[in-house]
Short mmCIF file of N, CA, C and O in Angstrom, two decimals:
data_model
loop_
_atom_site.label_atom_id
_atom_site.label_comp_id
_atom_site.label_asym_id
_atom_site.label_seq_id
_atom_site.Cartn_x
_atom_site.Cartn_y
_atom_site.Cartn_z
N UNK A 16 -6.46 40.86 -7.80
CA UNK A 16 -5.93 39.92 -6.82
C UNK A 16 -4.42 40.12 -6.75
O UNK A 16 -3.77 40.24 -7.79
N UNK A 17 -3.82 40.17 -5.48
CA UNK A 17 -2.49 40.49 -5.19
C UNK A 17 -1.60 39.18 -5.47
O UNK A 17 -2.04 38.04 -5.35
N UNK A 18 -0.41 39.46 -5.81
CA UNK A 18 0.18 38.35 -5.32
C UNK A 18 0.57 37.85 -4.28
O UNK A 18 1.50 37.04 -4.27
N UNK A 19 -0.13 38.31 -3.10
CA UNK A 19 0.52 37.74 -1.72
C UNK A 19 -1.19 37.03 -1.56
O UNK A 19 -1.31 36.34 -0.54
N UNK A 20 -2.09 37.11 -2.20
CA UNK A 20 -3.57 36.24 -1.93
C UNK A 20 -3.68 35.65 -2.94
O UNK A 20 -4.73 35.03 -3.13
N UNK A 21 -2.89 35.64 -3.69
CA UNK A 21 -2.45 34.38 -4.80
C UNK A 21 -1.40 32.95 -4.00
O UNK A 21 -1.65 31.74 -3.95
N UNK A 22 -0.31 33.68 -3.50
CA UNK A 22 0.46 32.58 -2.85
C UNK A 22 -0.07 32.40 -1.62
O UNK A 22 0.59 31.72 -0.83
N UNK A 23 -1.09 32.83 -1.28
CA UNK A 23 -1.93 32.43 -0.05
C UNK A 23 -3.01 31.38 -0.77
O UNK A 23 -3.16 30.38 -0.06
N UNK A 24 -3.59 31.36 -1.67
CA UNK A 24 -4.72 30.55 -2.32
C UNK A 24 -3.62 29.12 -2.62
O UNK A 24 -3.60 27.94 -2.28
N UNK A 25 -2.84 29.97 -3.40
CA UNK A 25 -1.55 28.15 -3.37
C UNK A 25 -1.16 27.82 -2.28
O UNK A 25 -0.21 27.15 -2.71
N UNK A 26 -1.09 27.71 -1.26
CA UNK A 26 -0.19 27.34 0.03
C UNK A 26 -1.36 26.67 0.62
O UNK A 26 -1.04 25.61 1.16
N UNK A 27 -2.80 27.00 0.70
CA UNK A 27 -3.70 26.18 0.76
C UNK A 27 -4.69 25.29 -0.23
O UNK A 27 -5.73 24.67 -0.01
N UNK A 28 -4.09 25.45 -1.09
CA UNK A 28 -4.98 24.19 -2.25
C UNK A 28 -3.84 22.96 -1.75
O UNK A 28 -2.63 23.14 -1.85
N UNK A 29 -4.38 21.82 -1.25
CA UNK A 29 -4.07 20.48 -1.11
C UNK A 29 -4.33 20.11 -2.25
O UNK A 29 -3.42 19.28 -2.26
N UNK A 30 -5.00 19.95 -3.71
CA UNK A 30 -5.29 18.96 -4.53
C UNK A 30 -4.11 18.10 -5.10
O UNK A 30 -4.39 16.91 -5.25
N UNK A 31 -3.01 18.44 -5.39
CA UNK A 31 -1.86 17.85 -5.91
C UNK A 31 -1.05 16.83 -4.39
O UNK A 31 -0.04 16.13 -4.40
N UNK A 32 -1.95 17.13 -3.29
CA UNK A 32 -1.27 15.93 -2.11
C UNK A 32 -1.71 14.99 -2.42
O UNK A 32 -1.05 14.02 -2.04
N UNK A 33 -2.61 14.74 -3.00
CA UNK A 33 -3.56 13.77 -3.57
C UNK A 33 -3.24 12.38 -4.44
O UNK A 33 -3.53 11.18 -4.41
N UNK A 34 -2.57 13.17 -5.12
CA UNK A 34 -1.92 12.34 -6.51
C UNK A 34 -0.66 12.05 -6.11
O UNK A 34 -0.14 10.99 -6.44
N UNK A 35 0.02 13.03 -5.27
CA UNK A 35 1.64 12.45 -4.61
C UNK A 35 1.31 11.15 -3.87
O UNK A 35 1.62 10.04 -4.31
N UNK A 36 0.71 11.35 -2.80
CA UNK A 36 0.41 10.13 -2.51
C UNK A 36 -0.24 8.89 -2.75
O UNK A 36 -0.27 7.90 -2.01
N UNK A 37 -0.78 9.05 -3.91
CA UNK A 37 -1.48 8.24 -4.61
C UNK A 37 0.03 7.00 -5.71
O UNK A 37 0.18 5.85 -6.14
N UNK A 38 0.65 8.18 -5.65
CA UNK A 38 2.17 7.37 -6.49
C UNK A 38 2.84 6.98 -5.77
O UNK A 38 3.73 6.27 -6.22
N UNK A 39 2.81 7.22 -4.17
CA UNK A 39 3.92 6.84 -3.34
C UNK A 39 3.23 5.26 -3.04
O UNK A 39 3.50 4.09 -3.32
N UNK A 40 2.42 5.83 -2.48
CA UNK A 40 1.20 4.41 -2.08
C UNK A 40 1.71 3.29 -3.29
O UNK A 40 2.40 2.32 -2.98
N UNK A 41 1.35 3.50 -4.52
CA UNK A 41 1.29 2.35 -5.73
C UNK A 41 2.68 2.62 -6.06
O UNK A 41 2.68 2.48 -7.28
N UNK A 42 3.64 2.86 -5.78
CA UNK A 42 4.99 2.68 -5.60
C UNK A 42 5.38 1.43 -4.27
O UNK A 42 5.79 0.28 -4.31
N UNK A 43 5.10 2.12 -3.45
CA UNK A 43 5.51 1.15 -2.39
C UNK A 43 4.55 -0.26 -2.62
O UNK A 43 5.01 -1.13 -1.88
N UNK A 44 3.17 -0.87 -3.52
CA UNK A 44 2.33 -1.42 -3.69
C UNK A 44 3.34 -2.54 -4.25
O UNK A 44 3.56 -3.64 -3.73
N UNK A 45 4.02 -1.89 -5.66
CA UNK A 45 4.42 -2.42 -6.42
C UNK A 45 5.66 -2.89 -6.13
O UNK A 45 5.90 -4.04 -6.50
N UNK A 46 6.77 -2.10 -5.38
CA UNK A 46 7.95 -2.48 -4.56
C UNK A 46 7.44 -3.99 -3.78
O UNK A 46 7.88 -5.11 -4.04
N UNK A 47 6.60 -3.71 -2.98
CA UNK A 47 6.07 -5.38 -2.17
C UNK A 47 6.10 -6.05 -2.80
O UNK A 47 6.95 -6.94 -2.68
N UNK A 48 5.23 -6.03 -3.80
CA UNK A 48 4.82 -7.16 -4.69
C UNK A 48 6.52 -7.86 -5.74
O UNK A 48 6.92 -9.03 -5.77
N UNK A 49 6.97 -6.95 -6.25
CA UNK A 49 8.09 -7.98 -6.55
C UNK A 49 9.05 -8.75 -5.01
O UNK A 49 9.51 -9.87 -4.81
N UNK A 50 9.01 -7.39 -4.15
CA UNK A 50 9.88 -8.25 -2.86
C UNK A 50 9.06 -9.96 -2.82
O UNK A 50 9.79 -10.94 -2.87
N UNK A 51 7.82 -10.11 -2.74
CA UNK A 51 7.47 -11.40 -2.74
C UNK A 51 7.60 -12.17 -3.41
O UNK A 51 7.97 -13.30 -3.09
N UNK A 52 7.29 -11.73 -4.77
CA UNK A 52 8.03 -12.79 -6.05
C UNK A 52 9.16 -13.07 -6.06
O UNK A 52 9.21 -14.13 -6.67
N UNK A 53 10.16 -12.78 -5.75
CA UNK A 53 11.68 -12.77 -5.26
C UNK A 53 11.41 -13.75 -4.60
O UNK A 53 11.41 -14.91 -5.00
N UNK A 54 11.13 -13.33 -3.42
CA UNK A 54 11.38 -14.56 -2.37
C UNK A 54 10.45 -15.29 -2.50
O UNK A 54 10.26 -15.84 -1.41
N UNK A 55 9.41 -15.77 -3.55
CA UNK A 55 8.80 -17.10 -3.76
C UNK A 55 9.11 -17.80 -4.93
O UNK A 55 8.67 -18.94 -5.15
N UNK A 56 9.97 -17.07 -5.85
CA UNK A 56 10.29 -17.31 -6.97
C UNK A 56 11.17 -18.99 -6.79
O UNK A 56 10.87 -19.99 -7.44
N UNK A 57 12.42 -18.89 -5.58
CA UNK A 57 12.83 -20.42 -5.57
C UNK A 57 12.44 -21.11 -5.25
O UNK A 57 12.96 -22.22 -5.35
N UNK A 58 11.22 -20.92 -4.64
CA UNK A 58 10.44 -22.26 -4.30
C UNK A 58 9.80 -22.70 -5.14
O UNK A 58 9.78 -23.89 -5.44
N UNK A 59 9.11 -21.73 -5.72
CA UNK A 59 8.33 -22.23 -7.11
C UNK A 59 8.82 -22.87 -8.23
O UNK A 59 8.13 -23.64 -8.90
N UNK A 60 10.35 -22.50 -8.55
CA UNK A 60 11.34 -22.56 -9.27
C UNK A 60 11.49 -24.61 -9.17
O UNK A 60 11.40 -25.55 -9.96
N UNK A 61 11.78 -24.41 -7.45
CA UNK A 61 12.24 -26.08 -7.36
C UNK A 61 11.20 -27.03 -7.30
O UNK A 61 11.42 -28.24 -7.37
N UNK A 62 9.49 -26.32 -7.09
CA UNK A 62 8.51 -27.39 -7.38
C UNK A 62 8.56 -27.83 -8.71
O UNK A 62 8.47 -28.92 -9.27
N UNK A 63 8.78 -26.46 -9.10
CA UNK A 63 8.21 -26.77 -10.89
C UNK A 63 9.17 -27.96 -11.74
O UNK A 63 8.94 -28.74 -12.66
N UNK A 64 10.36 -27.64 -10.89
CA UNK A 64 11.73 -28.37 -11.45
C UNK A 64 11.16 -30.12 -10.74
O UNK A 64 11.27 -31.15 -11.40
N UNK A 65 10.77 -30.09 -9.76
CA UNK A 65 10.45 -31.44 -9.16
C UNK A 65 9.36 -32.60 -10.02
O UNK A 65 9.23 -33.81 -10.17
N UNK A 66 8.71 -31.31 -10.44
CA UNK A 66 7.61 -31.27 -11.00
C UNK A 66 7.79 -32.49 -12.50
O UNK A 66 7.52 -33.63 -12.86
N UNK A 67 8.36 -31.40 -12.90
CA UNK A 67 9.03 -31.87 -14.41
C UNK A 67 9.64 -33.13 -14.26
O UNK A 67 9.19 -33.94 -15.07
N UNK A 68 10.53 -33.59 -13.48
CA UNK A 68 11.14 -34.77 -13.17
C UNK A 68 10.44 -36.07 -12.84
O UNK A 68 10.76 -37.21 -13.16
N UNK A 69 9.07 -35.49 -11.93
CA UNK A 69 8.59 -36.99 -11.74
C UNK A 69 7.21 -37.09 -13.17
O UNK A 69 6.34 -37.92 -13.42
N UNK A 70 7.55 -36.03 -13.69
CA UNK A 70 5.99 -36.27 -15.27
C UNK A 70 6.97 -37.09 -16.23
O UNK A 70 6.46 -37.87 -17.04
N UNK A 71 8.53 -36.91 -16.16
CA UNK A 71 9.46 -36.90 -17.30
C UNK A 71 9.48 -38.71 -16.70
O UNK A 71 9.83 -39.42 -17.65
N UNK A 72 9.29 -39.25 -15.87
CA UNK A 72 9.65 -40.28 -15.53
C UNK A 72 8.43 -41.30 -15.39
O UNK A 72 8.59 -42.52 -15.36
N UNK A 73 7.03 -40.57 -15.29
CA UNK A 73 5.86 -41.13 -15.30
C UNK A 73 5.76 -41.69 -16.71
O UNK A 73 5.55 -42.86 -17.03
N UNK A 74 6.01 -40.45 -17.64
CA UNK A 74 6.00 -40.73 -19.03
C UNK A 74 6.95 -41.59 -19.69
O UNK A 74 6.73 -42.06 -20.81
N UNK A 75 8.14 -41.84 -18.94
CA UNK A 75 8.82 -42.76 -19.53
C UNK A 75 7.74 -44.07 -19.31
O UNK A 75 6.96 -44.64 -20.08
N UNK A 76 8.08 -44.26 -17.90
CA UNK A 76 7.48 -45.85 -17.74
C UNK A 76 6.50 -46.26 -18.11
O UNK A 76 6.24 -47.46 -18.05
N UNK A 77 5.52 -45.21 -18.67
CA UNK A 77 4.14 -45.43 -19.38
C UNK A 77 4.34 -46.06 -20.60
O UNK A 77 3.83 -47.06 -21.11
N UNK A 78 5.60 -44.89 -21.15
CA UNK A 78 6.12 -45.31 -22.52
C UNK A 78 6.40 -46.55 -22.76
O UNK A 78 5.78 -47.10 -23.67
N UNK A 79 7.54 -47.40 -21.89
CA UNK A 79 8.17 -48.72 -21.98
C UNK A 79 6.81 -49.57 -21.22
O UNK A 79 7.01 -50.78 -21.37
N UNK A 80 5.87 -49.38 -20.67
CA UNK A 80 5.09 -50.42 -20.42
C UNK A 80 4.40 -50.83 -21.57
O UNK A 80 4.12 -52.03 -21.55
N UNK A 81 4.00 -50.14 -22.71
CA UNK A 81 2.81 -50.35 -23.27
C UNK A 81 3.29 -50.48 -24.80
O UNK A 81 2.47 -50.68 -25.69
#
Protein backbone atom coordinates (compact mmCIF):
# COMPACT_ATOMS: atom_id res chain seq x y z
CA UNK A 1 0.00 0.00 0.00
CA UNK A 2 1.34 3.43 -1.13
CA UNK A 3 1.42 6.29 0.75
CA UNK A 4 -0.71 8.36 -1.38
CA UNK A 5 -3.77 5.32 -0.71
CA UNK A 6 -2.86 5.57 2.77
CA UNK A 7 -3.53 9.45 2.95
CA UNK A 8 -6.40 8.75 0.75
CA UNK A 9 -7.91 5.99 3.32
CA UNK A 10 -7.24 8.94 6.11
CA UNK A 11 -8.86 11.85 4.39
CA UNK A 12 -11.88 9.60 4.22
CA UNK A 13 -12.27 7.83 7.58
CA UNK A 14 -14.83 10.27 9.42
CA UNK A 15 -14.65 8.21 12.76
CA UNK A 16 -12.82 10.82 14.94
CA UNK A 17 -15.79 13.61 13.59
CA UNK A 18 -17.65 11.73 15.83
CA UNK A 19 -16.15 12.25 19.13
CA UNK A 20 -15.19 16.04 18.13
CA UNK A 21 -18.49 16.68 18.05
CA UNK A 22 -19.63 14.77 20.62
CA UNK A 23 -17.25 17.26 23.02
CA UNK A 24 -18.35 20.30 21.33
CA UNK A 25 -22.07 19.35 21.75
CA UNK A 26 -21.43 18.46 25.80
CA UNK A 27 -19.31 21.51 25.94
CA UNK A 28 -21.75 23.86 24.74
CA UNK A 29 -24.43 21.43 27.04
CA UNK A 30 -22.52 22.28 29.95
CA UNK A 31 -21.68 26.09 29.08
CA UNK A 32 -25.85 26.49 29.11
CA UNK A 33 -26.35 24.89 31.99
CA UNK A 34 -24.15 27.06 34.29
CA UNK A 35 -25.34 30.29 32.05
CA UNK A 36 -28.76 29.33 33.81
CA UNK A 37 -27.61 28.76 37.21
CA UNK A 38 -26.07 32.16 37.08
CA UNK A 39 -28.95 33.77 36.19
CA UNK A 40 -31.25 31.79 38.61
CA UNK A 41 -28.89 31.68 41.24
CA UNK A 42 -30.32 35.41 42.68
CA UNK A 43 -33.48 34.56 42.73
CA UNK A 44 -33.08 31.53 44.46
CA UNK A 45 -30.56 33.20 46.61
CA UNK A 46 -33.41 35.92 47.76
CA UNK A 47 -36.24 33.20 48.21
CA UNK A 48 -34.13 31.19 50.27
CA UNK A 49 -33.00 34.39 52.20
CA UNK A 50 -36.92 35.32 52.50
CA UNK A 51 -37.34 32.07 53.36
CA UNK A 52 -35.16 31.93 56.39
CA UNK A 53 -36.61 35.17 57.74
CA UNK A 54 -40.19 34.37 57.92
CA UNK A 55 -39.21 30.40 59.65
CA UNK A 56 -36.70 32.59 61.97
CA UNK A 57 -39.76 34.61 63.02
CA UNK A 58 -42.47 31.81 62.97
CA UNK A 59 -40.14 30.14 65.40
CA UNK A 60 -39.70 32.92 67.50
CA UNK A 61 -43.40 33.58 68.15
CA UNK A 62 -44.04 29.92 68.64
CA UNK A 63 -41.22 30.14 71.05
CA UNK A 64 -42.66 33.18 73.25
CA UNK A 65 -46.25 31.83 72.91
CA UNK A 66 -45.90 28.63 74.62
Amino acid sequence: MSIKSKLALFKRDTSGAVSVEWVVLSAAVIGLGIGVITIFSDGTNGAAASSNEHLAQAMTTAATTN
